[in-house]
Amino acid sequence: MGKSGFPKFRATQIFKWISKNTPFDRMSDLPKSFVETLKNDYIDIAINIDKEFKSVDGSVKFLYRLCDGNIIEGIYMPHNYGDTICVSTQVGCSMGCAFCASGIGGLVRNLEPGEILGQIIAVNAWLKGKSKITNVVLMGSGEPLDNYENVTKFIRLANHADGLNISQRNISLSTCGLCDKIVQLADEGYGVTLSVSLHATTDEHRQNLMPIAKRYSVAEIIKAVKYYFEKTGRRIIFEYSMVKGENMDFFDAKRLKELTKGYPSHVNLIMLNPVKEKNVKGCTKEEAQRFLKRLNDMGVSATIRRSSGTDVGGACGQLRRSVIKGKENE
Ligand code: SAH
């Protein structure tokens, strides 16, 4: 018997069904009376796709509706190495980065593990068996390590052989750099790909872009990611959104070389997605190419990230913002 008073094997049955987006009524190997109990006390489908926006590049942006009416967004990207989904971990975000739309209204609430998993389940169902999500990036709205317990439970659920069976290597967790939690993740034996939003090479510059930089220095971040590498053997990815006049001169390139030296790492340069409410300017393609060449010439492993779905909602958080704003103006 489990804690709920039902035999433990029922949990496995339900978990298998839930992973296939099946409502309680269609869980055919459960007794009818048990189904009624479940319907009264639990939620079977945590996430529903509210709207979809197909991009010319093949990616699809989704607006999902949660059971309490909150809206979150995500994007599905078919890639040659596998179908990838970008999922949100919080409704809103409390980090307040200078260029990011997700944090504009602050944090509304954490997502439950089932709500993070539910985004994958919903999109798998939408794909109708034609394809299946194999890769997950925790790069939607929210700061995953600010919702540590739920996000790590999500990783265990997504990884489970009875469920979606997605390998931890195929899950990328993107964080603004909560160093204690990076260390905890490593100590607890997780092996997801770690992406750290660096975005600047000095504390002063980083503080201009990311309030969290007042809590953790660049040096502390590098110490934490090196520890993560030592424990997991996983290459570290740095995200670096290029901001005009802020973070892409010769000295930034030199400092990036120093910061990424001595352990396997890669710098993902990101073209800034302009956010109406934010006064931060991106750079031109030529300026980005110049910065990339400078890094590569110095021996830094770096590429410019291909951006998906820019024609259907732009940077993360913007689609949800546009819905909320539309409602405010109604
Ligand atoms: N909270 C996590 C996940 C955020 S979204 C984190 O900070 O890493 C994933 C990436 O998109 C982060 O690197 C984030 O800084 C970046 N990002 C957010 N808004 C952006 C914008 N308007 N243009 C370019 N990159 C952006």
XYZ file of C-alpha atoms and ligand atoms in Angstrom:
356
model
C 0.000 0.000 0.000
C 1.134 3.537 -0.728
C 0.570 6.529 1.556
C -2.744 7.260 -0.156
C -4.152 3.845 0.847
C -4.067 2.435 -2.693
C -1.768 -0.309 -3.945
C 1.530 1.078 -5.163
C 1.236 -0.449 -8.641
C -1.685 1.919 -9.292
C 0.798 4.807 -9.252
C 2.767 3.194 -12.082
C -0.415 2.646 -14.082
C -1.522 6.260 -13.618
C 1.934 7.644 -14.367
C 2.057 5.711 -17.656
C -1.373 7.012 -18.688
C -0.653 10.588 -17.602
C 2.538 10.545 -19.672
C 0.331 9.876 -22.694
C -2.078 12.728 -21.945
C -4.892 10.325 -21.026
C -7.822 11.587 -18.917
C -8.862 9.517 -15.859
C -11.984 8.263 -17.680
C -9.896 6.539 -20.330
C -7.437 4.837 -17.941
C -8.873 1.456 -18.885
C -6.996 -0.752 -16.429
C -8.251 1.072 -13.324
C -11.385 0.070 -11.351
C -14.350 2.433 -11.951
C -14.663 3.400 -8.280
C -10.983 4.269 -8.164
C -11.371 6.472 -11.253
C -14.157 8.362 -9.446
C -11.891 8.937 -6.433
C -9.143 10.193 -8.697
C -11.522 12.571 -10.485
C -12.583 14.084 -7.187
C -9.121 14.588 -5.751
C -6.615 14.989 -8.577
C -5.981 16.652 -11.919
C -5.265 14.380 -14.892
C -4.324 16.924 -17.542
C -2.410 19.807 -15.989
C -1.852 21.768 -19.170
C -3.965 22.552 -22.187
C -2.746 24.144 -25.366
C -4.673 27.387 -25.724
C -3.184 28.761 -28.922
C -0.497 27.804 -31.399
C 1.550 29.985 -33.721
C 3.422 28.283 -36.551
C 6.645 29.897 -37.658
C 7.998 29.797 -41.202
C 11.096 28.082 -39.783
C 9.068 25.028 -38.681
C 8.974 25.867 -34.992
C 5.661 26.331 -33.204
C 4.993 28.683 -30.291
C 2.346 27.592 -27.809
C 0.316 29.400 -25.235
C -0.764 26.960 -22.552
C -3.526 27.393 -20.006
C -3.005 26.082 -16.490
C -5.815 24.804 -14.291
C -5.907 28.053 -12.308
C -6.253 30.140 -15.478
C -2.641 31.297 -15.630
C -1.037 31.376 -19.055
C 2.485 30.240 -19.891
C 4.298 29.869 -23.165
C 6.752 27.571 -24.851
C 8.166 26.623 -28.194
C 8.538 23.384 -30.143
C 11.518 23.112 -32.467
C 11.979 20.176 -34.831
C 15.743 19.699 -35.222
C 17.694 17.118 -37.156
C 19.148 15.760 -33.887
C 15.687 15.419 -32.361
C 12.508 17.269 -31.490
C 13.190 19.938 -28.905
C 10.829 21.767 -26.598
C 11.552 24.883 -24.580
C 9.595 24.787 -21.323
C 8.746 27.326 -18.635
C 9.409 26.643 -14.962
C 7.560 29.576 -13.372
C 4.654 31.867 -14.183
C 6.581 35.117 -14.574
C 10.008 35.473 -12.972
C 11.524 37.406 -10.084
C 15.000 37.910 -11.548
C 14.278 41.173 -13.409
C 16.971 40.986 -16.108
C 17.247 44.210 -18.095
C 16.343 42.701 -21.479
C 13.902 39.949 -20.561
C 10.126 40.095 -20.972
C 9.393 37.221 -18.549
C 10.228 39.250 -15.470
C 8.201 42.362 -16.300
C 5.224 41.489 -14.079
C 7.400 39.780 -11.434
C 6.907 36.225 -10.227
C 3.310 34.987 -10.130
C 4.002 31.462 -8.908
C 6.198 28.414 -9.269
C 5.103 25.681 -11.656
C 4.436 22.245 -10.163
C 6.557 19.331 -11.453
C 3.474 18.007 -13.284
C 2.948 21.374 -14.956
C 6.501 21.417 -16.299
C 6.163 17.819 -17.464
C 2.675 18.614 -18.780
C 4.110 20.987 -21.377
C 5.981 18.077 -22.983
C 3.011 15.743 -22.663
C 0.710 18.304 -24.298
C 3.041 18.840 -27.242
C 3.636 15.088 -27.678
C -0.157 14.681 -27.864
C -0.361 17.573 -30.340
C 2.218 15.756 -32.497
C -0.203 12.797 -32.669
C 2.535 10.166 -32.802
C 4.062 11.675 -35.962
C 7.077 12.606 -33.874
C 8.123 12.738 -30.228
C 9.996 15.167 -28.010
C 13.508 13.889 -27.297
C 15.218 17.067 -26.078
C 14.151 19.589 -23.482
C 15.545 23.010 -22.713
C 14.494 24.724 -19.484
C 14.768 28.133 -21.105
C 11.211 29.400 -21.086
C 9.821 31.806 -18.518
C 11.165 31.578 -15.010
C 14.388 30.775 -13.228
C 14.579 26.966 -12.857
C 16.924 27.023 -9.860
C 14.613 29.445 -8.059
C 12.066 26.584 -8.176
C 14.635 23.936 -7.288
C 12.521 21.202 -5.663
C 9.863 21.172 -8.398
C 12.368 21.398 -11.234
C 14.515 18.539 -9.931
C 11.396 16.450 -9.407
C 10.451 17.272 -12.999
C 13.880 16.048 -14.173
C 13.367 12.744 -12.348
C 9.867 12.345 -13.803
C 10.912 13.208 -17.381
C 13.820 10.791 -17.038
C 11.701 7.906 -15.721
C 11.519 4.762 -17.875
C 7.756 4.395 -17.242
C 7.157 7.933 -18.460
C 8.815 9.999 -21.166
C 12.223 8.360 -20.670
C 14.142 11.488 -21.670
C 17.815 11.188 -20.813
C 19.301 13.833 -18.532
C 21.897 14.499 -21.201
C 19.056 15.685 -23.409
C 17.808 18.147 -20.813
C 19.447 21.592 -20.691
C 18.877 23.703 -17.639
C 19.445 27.409 -18.140
C 20.097 29.544 -15.065
C 20.967 33.154 -14.373
C 23.621 31.712 -12.051
C 22.308 30.745 -8.602
C 25.656 29.316 -7.499
C 24.530 27.467 -4.346
C 21.908 25.631 -6.353
C 24.371 24.741 -9.121
C 26.540 23.102 -6.453
C 23.504 21.373 -4.927
C 22.485 20.031 -8.350
C 25.944 18.548 -8.794
C 26.051 17.146 -5.246
C 22.671 15.498 -5.689
C 23.940 13.635 -8.728
C 22.009 15.318 -11.533
C 23.659 15.243 -14.932
C 21.673 17.697 -17.022
C 23.469 20.042 -19.401
C 24.084 23.267 -17.538
C 23.659 26.566 -19.389
C 24.606 29.679 -17.503
C 23.386 33.085 -18.589
C 26.613 35.021 -18.249
C 25.892 37.978 -20.539
C 28.834 40.008 -19.207
C 32.437 39.484 -18.162
C 32.811 41.876 -15.228
C 30.670 42.208 -12.109
C 29.967 45.841 -12.886
C 28.701 45.142 -16.402
C 26.771 42.112 -15.276
C 25.062 44.126 -12.559
C 23.845 46.556 -15.234
C 22.019 43.719 -16.961
C 21.121 41.263 -14.218
C 20.167 42.144 -10.628
C 21.242 38.644 -9.513
C 24.839 39.698 -10.230
C 24.721 41.697 -6.990
C 24.293 38.413 -5.113
C 26.828 36.261 -6.996
C 30.044 37.472 -8.586
C 31.365 36.265 -11.939
C 34.210 34.566 -10.029
C 31.696 32.638 -7.904
C 29.856 31.531 -11.043
C 33.032 30.219 -12.632
C 33.900 28.371 -9.417
C 30.421 26.780 -9.345
C 30.437 25.703 -13.012
C 33.913 24.201 -12.670
C 32.601 22.221 -9.706
C 29.602 21.142 -11.809
C 31.942 19.964 -14.553
C 34.169 18.064 -12.103
C 31.173 16.266 -10.619
C 29.236 15.537 -13.807
C 31.785 15.554 -16.614
C 29.366 17.728 -18.569
C 30.592 20.555 -20.775
C 29.409 23.954 -19.562
C 27.401 26.180 -21.891
C 27.437 29.946 -21.431
C 24.676 32.087 -22.838
C 25.777 35.510 -23.872
C 23.174 37.929 -25.243
C 24.969 40.616 -27.195
C 24.048 44.100 -26.059
C 25.233 47.121 -27.982
C 27.812 49.160 -26.094
C 27.713 46.847 -23.074
C 29.418 43.528 -23.502
C 31.114 42.947 -26.835
C 34.395 44.823 -27.161
C 37.931 43.477 -27.401
C 38.343 43.332 -23.625
C 35.115 41.369 -23.200
C 36.437 38.817 -25.672
C 39.724 38.601 -23.757
C 37.950 38.198 -20.446
C 35.629 35.554 -21.903
C 38.696 33.629 -22.999
C 40.056 33.738 -19.429
C 36.725 32.785 -17.849
C 36.187 29.780 -20.123
C 39.739 28.447 -19.923
C 40.761 25.095 -18.429
C 37.496 23.140 -18.622
C 35.203 22.128 -21.505
C 32.854 24.964 -22.304
C 31.048 26.631 -25.155
C 29.707 30.153 -25.558
C 26.308 30.543 -27.180
C 26.074 34.075 -28.480
C 22.482 35.265 -28.643
C 21.122 38.052 -30.843
C 19.106 40.235 -28.505
C 15.395 40.061 -29.087
C 14.174 43.620 -28.632
C 11.509 43.928 -25.941
C 9.244 46.969 -26.247
C 9.158 47.686 -22.543
C 12.952 47.493 -22.188
C 15.531 50.044 -23.156
C 18.257 47.637 -24.227
C 19.654 47.554 -27.739
C 20.947 44.547 -29.634
C 23.664 44.599 -32.274
C 23.733 44.094 -36.028
C 24.561 40.752 -37.654
C 27.912 42.183 -38.763
C 28.812 43.266 -35.222
C 27.834 39.825 -33.946
C 29.969 38.111 -36.605
C 32.917 40.341 -35.707
C 32.602 39.482 -32.003
C 32.277 35.779 -32.858
C 35.374 35.876 -35.079
C 37.336 37.634 -32.372
C 36.403 34.922 -29.871
C 37.125 32.090 -32.299
C 40.479 33.650 -33.225
C 41.368 33.659 -29.530
C 40.522 29.955 -29.362
C 37.181 30.317 -27.568
C 34.561 27.756 -28.598
C 31.594 29.936 -29.556
C 28.716 30.056 -32.027
C 25.818 32.398 -32.660
C 22.620 30.732 -31.590
C 20.063 30.121 -34.284
C 16.890 31.748 -33.045
C 13.560 30.063 -33.595
C 10.112 31.485 -34.075
C 11.078 35.150 -34.104
C 8.199 35.807 -36.505
C 5.666 34.374 -34.037
C 6.256 36.006 -30.714
C 9.906 36.888 -30.334
C 11.778 36.477 -27.085
C 10.558 34.333 -24.240
C 7.864 35.944 -22.207
C 6.735 38.298 -24.941
C 3.876 36.186 -26.180
C 2.430 35.830 -22.695
C 2.938 39.578 -22.140
C 0.992 40.333 -25.284
C -1.927 38.219 -24.035
C -1.905 39.804 -20.576
C -1.675 43.295 -22.063
C -4.495 42.504 -24.485
C -6.640 41.508 -21.503
C -5.690 44.696 -19.619
C -6.830 46.743 -22.619
C -10.114 44.862 -23.111
N 16.125 32.124 -16.043
C 16.904 31.338 -16.946
C 16.146 31.022 -18.238
C 15.878 32.278 -18.998
S 15.522 32.284 -20.698
C 18.195 32.061 -17.261
O 18.359 33.203 -16.855
O 19.070 31.464 -17.877
C 16.894 31.702 -21.551
C 17.898 32.733 -22.048
O 17.303 33.788 -22.799
C 18.651 33.407 -20.908
O 20.016 33.402 -21.229
C 18.100 34.809 -20.935
O 18.982 35.714 -20.351
C 17.895 35.016 -22.414
N 16.983 36.113 -22.782
C 15.905 36.569 -22.132
N 15.340 37.589 -22.786
C 16.069 37.794 -23.891
C 15.996 38.711 -24.974
N 15.044 39.645 -25.034
N 16.934 38.630 -25.945
C 17.895 37.676 -25.893
N 18.034 36.794 -24.903
C 17.133 36.838 -23.894
